[in-house]
Amino acid sequence: MNFLLITIFISLLIYSIEAGQYEVHNRPNYLSLNSNKNDENSNQLTVSNFANNFATILGLSSDQTEKQEEPMFYSTRPLEIPSSTWLIHIEGLDRLSDTGTPLEDNCEFDINSLQSKLNQIGNYDILSTGSIVISSKSDLDNFEQILKDQISRLNEKASVNYIVIVCDDCQNDNAVQQLQNQLKTAIDKIIANDPQTLAMTLATKQSARIRRARETEESANVTIAPMYSDDYPVMFNLFFWTSLVLALIVISIVYVFLTLDPGADTIIYRMTAPRLKVD
């Protein structure tokens, strides 16, 4: 009896820790997967590890972590980034398939952090995002068409495409299998259009953040401010004070010329004035 309780406790603990999963469906020829992902001695990957590896693949800097991270990919062309990248993020599921790699769900995957890094290097239009909410069985039945419509609305010029799927009605195995089959059909079409694309799926159990943000935006009509670079305050102060000083200098020069008396204030009239001849 005690052994059974201990087994159940350990299973629940593992379930609570491994609350995420990622899977690579296609990759360019110069990228190879890390073969140590199933090694028991290797560190368990986390969602933040996945986010850092994803940023590194795109040529961006990664965030600092306490533990040393193992790369998800090895590249024979370190300076080259994929011409097309697709990440489909399913929120509300801890796992999508049996072939994926488990993740410790230590934090939420924040696409805004990736967008901020892209903005800092001037790539404002490289990332295109979309969202889908599955809140009923009808949404799940029509998911393939909904996903197709969402993909068609993405920016064609963007090389990084991110779609988040908030799955509120995917709690049983049949729903997960149906979602997986329809998702695979869409991914296969993406790969057929570009065999060198990097296509990945990410599943995380956390889904309340997106739902709360969407409900707040719809009810309060919130206007989201545009993203600015971290150098914006420095550049603002530089241009503001330089412009102010130049404006004061111009005003001073104009004031001096307006109050100038040519006869008394200039040396030209003094030097050219005739001198009377004295005997």
Coordinates of C-alpha atoms in Angstrom, one line a residue:
M1 CA 0.0 0.0 0.0
N2 CA 2.8 2.4 0.9
F3 CA 4.7 1.5 -2.2
L4 CA 1.6 2.3 -4.3
L5 CA 1.2 5.7 -2.7
I6 CA 4.9 6.5 -3.2
T7 CA 4.6 5.5 -6.9
I8 CA 1.5 7.7 -7.4
F9 CA 3.3 10.6 -5.6
I10 CA 6.3 10.3 -7.8
S11 CA 4.2 10.1 -10.9
L12 CA 2.3 13.2 -9.9
L13 CA 5.6 14.9 -9.2
I14 CA 7.0 14.0 -12.6
Y15 CA 3.8 15.1 -14.3
S16 CA 3.9 18.5 -12.6
I17 CA 7.5 19.1 -13.5
E18 CA 7.4 17.8 -17.1
A19 CA 4.6 20.1 -18.1
G20 CA 5.8 20.9 -21.6
Q21 CA 7.1 19.4 -24.8
Y22 CA 8.7 20.4 -28.0
E23 CA 9.1 18.6 -31.3
V24 CA 11.1 19.4 -34.4
H25 CA 9.1 18.4 -37.6
N26 CA 11.6 19.7 -40.2
R27 CA 14.9 21.5 -40.2
P28 CA 17.5 22.8 -42.8
N29 CA 20.2 20.4 -43.9
Y30 CA 22.9 22.3 -41.9
L31 CA 21.1 21.8 -38.6
S32 CA 21.4 18.6 -36.7
L33 CA 19.5 17.7 -33.5
N34 CA 21.4 17.2 -30.2
S35 CA 21.7 13.4 -29.7
N36 CA 21.9 13.7 -25.9
K37 CA 18.3 14.7 -25.4
N38 CA 17.4 11.2 -24.1
D39 CA 20.5 10.9 -22.0
E40 CA 19.7 10.4 -18.3
N41 CA 22.8 12.2 -17.3
S42 CA 22.0 15.3 -19.3
N43 CA 20.2 18.3 -17.8
Q44 CA 16.4 18.4 -18.2
L45 CA 15.4 21.1 -20.7
T46 CA 13.1 23.8 -19.6
V47 CA 10.9 26.2 -21.4
S48 CA 13.4 29.0 -20.9
N49 CA 16.1 26.7 -22.4
F50 CA 13.9 26.2 -25.4
A51 CA 13.3 30.0 -25.7
N52 CA 17.1 30.7 -25.5
N53 CA 17.8 28.0 -28.2
F54 CA 15.1 29.4 -30.4
A55 CA 16.5 32.9 -30.1
T56 CA 20.0 31.6 -30.8
I57 CA 18.9 29.9 -34.0
L58 CA 17.6 33.2 -35.2
G59 CA 20.9 34.9 -34.5
L60 CA 19.7 36.7 -31.4
S61 CA 21.3 36.8 -27.9
S62 CA 20.0 34.4 -25.3
D63 CA 19.0 35.3 -21.7
Q64 CA 21.2 34.3 -18.8
T65 CA 20.3 31.2 -16.8
E66 CA 21.6 29.7 -13.6
K67 CA 22.5 26.3 -15.2
Q68 CA 24.7 25.7 -18.2
E69 CA 22.5 25.0 -21.2
E70 CA 23.0 22.3 -23.8
P71 CA 22.2 23.3 -27.3
M72 CA 19.2 21.8 -29.0
F73 CA 20.9 22.0 -32.4
Y74 CA 24.3 21.8 -33.9
S75 CA 25.0 23.8 -37.0
T76 CA 27.7 23.4 -39.7
R77 CA 27.0 27.1 -40.7
P78 CA 27.0 29.0 -37.4
L79 CA 26.5 32.4 -39.1
E80 CA 23.5 31.3 -41.2
I81 CA 19.9 31.5 -39.9
P82 CA 16.9 29.6 -41.4
S83 CA 15.2 31.3 -44.3
S84 CA 11.9 30.3 -42.9
T85 CA 10.9 29.4 -39.4
W86 CA 7.6 28.2 -38.0
L87 CA 6.7 27.7 -34.3
I88 CA 3.3 26.6 -33.4
H89 CA 2.7 26.9 -29.7
I90 CA -0.2 24.9 -28.1
E91 CA -1.1 26.2 -24.7
G92 CA -3.2 24.1 -22.4
L93 CA -1.5 20.7 -23.1
D94 CA 1.5 19.3 -21.4
R95 CA 2.3 17.0 -24.3
L96 CA 1.1 16.6 -27.9
S97 CA 2.7 13.4 -29.1
D98 CA 4.9 10.5 -27.9
T99 CA 7.8 11.5 -30.1
G100 CA 8.4 14.9 -28.6
T101 CA 11.0 16.0 -26.1
P102 CA 9.7 16.8 -22.6
L103 CA 10.3 20.2 -21.0
E104 CA 10.2 21.4 -17.5
D105 CA 7.6 24.1 -17.5
N106 CA 9.6 26.6 -15.4
C107 CA 8.2 29.7 -17.0
E108 CA 5.9 30.9 -19.8
F109 CA 7.2 31.2 -23.3
D110 CA 7.1 34.9 -24.0
I111 CA 7.1 35.9 -27.7
N112 CA 7.2 39.6 -26.7
S113 CA 10.8 39.1 -25.5
L114 CA 11.8 37.7 -28.9
Q115 CA 10.0 40.6 -30.6
S116 CA 11.9 43.1 -28.4
K117 CA 15.2 41.6 -29.4
L118 CA 14.3 41.7 -33.1
N119 CA 13.3 45.4 -32.7
Q120 CA 16.6 46.2 -31.1
I121 CA 18.5 45.1 -34.2
G122 CA 16.0 46.8 -36.6
N123 CA 14.1 43.7 -37.8
Y124 CA 10.6 45.0 -37.1
D125 CA 8.8 43.0 -39.8
I126 CA 10.6 39.7 -39.6
L127 CA 8.2 38.2 -37.0
S128 CA 4.5 37.5 -37.8
T129 CA 2.2 36.3 -35.1
G130 CA -1.3 34.8 -35.0
S131 CA -3.6 33.2 -32.4
I132 CA -6.4 30.6 -32.3
V133 CA -8.7 29.8 -29.4
I134 CA -10.3 26.3 -29.3
S135 CA -13.1 26.7 -26.8
S136 CA -15.7 24.1 -28.1
K137 CA -15.9 20.9 -30.0
S138 CA -17.0 22.8 -33.2
D139 CA -13.8 24.8 -33.0
L140 CA -11.8 21.6 -32.8
D141 CA -13.7 20.0 -35.7
N142 CA -13.0 23.0 -37.9
F143 CA -9.5 23.6 -36.6
E144 CA -7.7 22.6 -39.8
Q145 CA -9.7 25.3 -41.8
I146 CA -9.2 27.8 -39.0
L147 CA -5.5 27.2 -39.0
K148 CA -5.3 27.5 -42.7
D149 CA -7.1 30.9 -42.6
Q150 CA -4.8 32.1 -39.9
I151 CA -1.7 31.1 -41.9
S152 CA -3.0 32.9 -44.9
R153 CA -3.3 36.1 -42.8
L154 CA 0.3 36.1 -41.7
N155 CA 2.8 38.5 -43.3
E156 CA 4.2 36.8 -46.4
K157 CA 7.5 38.8 -46.0
A158 CA 8.1 37.6 -42.5
S159 CA 10.7 34.8 -42.1
V160 CA 9.6 33.9 -38.5
N161 CA 6.0 32.8 -38.1
Y162 CA 4.5 32.2 -34.6
I163 CA 1.0 30.9 -34.0
V164 CA -0.3 30.3 -30.5
I165 CA -3.2 27.9 -30.0
V166 CA -5.1 28.3 -26.8
C167 CA -6.7 24.9 -26.3
D168 CA -9.4 25.1 -23.7
D169 CA -11.4 22.1 -25.0
C170 CA -8.5 19.5 -25.4
Q171 CA -8.6 17.6 -22.2
N172 CA -9.3 14.1 -23.4
D173 CA -7.1 11.8 -25.5
N174 CA -9.5 11.9 -28.5
A175 CA -9.4 15.7 -28.7
V176 CA -5.6 15.6 -28.5
Q177 CA -5.4 13.0 -31.2
Q178 CA -7.8 15.0 -33.4
L179 CA -5.7 18.2 -32.8
Q180 CA -2.5 16.3 -33.6
N181 CA -3.8 14.9 -36.9
Q182 CA -5.1 18.3 -38.2
L183 CA -1.9 20.0 -37.0
K184 CA 0.2 17.5 -38.8
T185 CA -1.7 18.1 -42.1
A186 CA -1.0 21.8 -41.9
I187 CA 2.7 21.3 -41.0
D188 CA 3.2 18.9 -43.9
K189 CA 1.8 21.6 -46.3
I190 CA 4.3 24.1 -44.9
I191 CA 7.2 21.7 -45.3
A192 CA 6.1 20.9 -48.9
N193 CA 6.2 24.5 -49.8
D194 CA 9.7 25.0 -48.3
P195 CA 11.7 21.8 -47.6
Q196 CA 14.4 23.8 -45.9
T197 CA 12.1 25.4 -43.4
L198 CA 12.5 25.0 -39.6
A199 CA 9.1 23.8 -38.3
M200 CA 8.6 23.1 -34.6
T201 CA 5.7 22.7 -32.2
L202 CA 5.8 23.7 -28.5
A203 CA 3.2 22.5 -26.0
T204 CA 2.9 24.1 -22.5
K205 CA 0.3 23.5 -19.9
Q206 CA -0.1 27.2 -19.1
S207 CA -2.9 28.9 -21.1
A208 CA -4.5 31.4 -18.7
R209 CA -2.2 34.3 -19.6
I210 CA -3.2 34.5 -23.2
R211 CA -6.9 34.1 -22.4
R212 CA -6.8 36.8 -19.7
A213 CA -5.0 39.2 -22.0
R214 CA -7.5 38.6 -24.8
E215 CA -10.5 39.1 -22.5
T216 CA -9.0 42.3 -21.1
E217 CA -8.3 43.6 -24.6
E218 CA -11.9 42.8 -25.9
S219 CA -13.7 44.2 -22.8
A220 CA -11.6 47.3 -22.1
N221 CA -10.5 48.1 -25.7
V222 CA -6.9 48.3 -24.6
T223 CA -4.5 50.0 -27.0
I224 CA -1.1 48.4 -26.8
A225 CA 1.8 50.8 -27.1
P226 CA 4.4 50.1 -29.8
M227 CA 7.7 48.5 -28.9
Y228 CA 10.7 50.9 -28.5
S229 CA 14.4 50.2 -28.3
D230 CA 16.2 50.4 -25.0
D231 CA 18.3 53.1 -26.5
Y232 CA 15.3 55.4 -27.0
P233 CA 15.8 57.5 -23.8
V234 CA 19.4 58.1 -24.6
M235 CA 18.7 59.1 -28.2
F236 CA 15.8 61.4 -27.1
N237 CA 17.9 63.3 -24.6
L238 CA 20.7 63.6 -27.1
F239 CA 18.5 65.1 -29.9
F240 CA 16.4 67.2 -27.5
W241 CA 19.3 69.0 -25.7
T242 CA 21.3 69.4 -28.9
S243 CA 18.3 71.0 -30.6
L244 CA 17.6 73.2 -27.6
V245 CA 21.2 74.5 -27.4
L246 CA 21.3 75.2 -31.2
A247 CA 17.9 77.0 -31.0
L248 CA 19.2 79.2 -28.2
I249 CA 22.3 80.0 -30.1
V250 CA 20.3 81.1 -33.2
I251 CA 18.0 83.2 -31.1
S252 CA 20.9 84.9 -29.5
I253 CA 22.6 85.7 -32.8
V254 CA 19.3 87.1 -34.2
Y255 CA 18.8 89.3 -31.1
V256 CA 22.4 90.7 -31.4
F257 CA 21.9 91.6 -35.0
L258 CA 18.6 93.2 -34.3
T259 CA 20.0 95.5 -31.6
L260 CA 23.2 96.3 -33.5
D261 CA 24.1 99.9 -34.1
P262 CA 26.3 100.1 -37.2
G263 CA 27.9 103.4 -36.2
A264 CA 28.8 102.6 -32.6
D265 CA 29.2 98.8 -32.5
T266 CA 31.1 97.9 -35.6
I267 CA 34.8 98.3 -36.2
I268 CA 34.3 98.7 -39.9
Y269 CA 32.9 102.3 -39.6
R270 CA 35.6 103.2 -37.1
M271 CA 38.5 102.2 -39.3
T272 CA 37.1 103.8 -42.5
A273 CA 36.0 107.1 -40.9
P274 CA 38.1 110.0 -42.5
R275 CA 40.5 111.8 -40.2
L276 CA 40.7 115.6 -40.4
K277 CA 44.0 117.0 -41.4
V278 CA 45.6 119.2 -38.8
D279 CA 48.3 121.8 -39.6

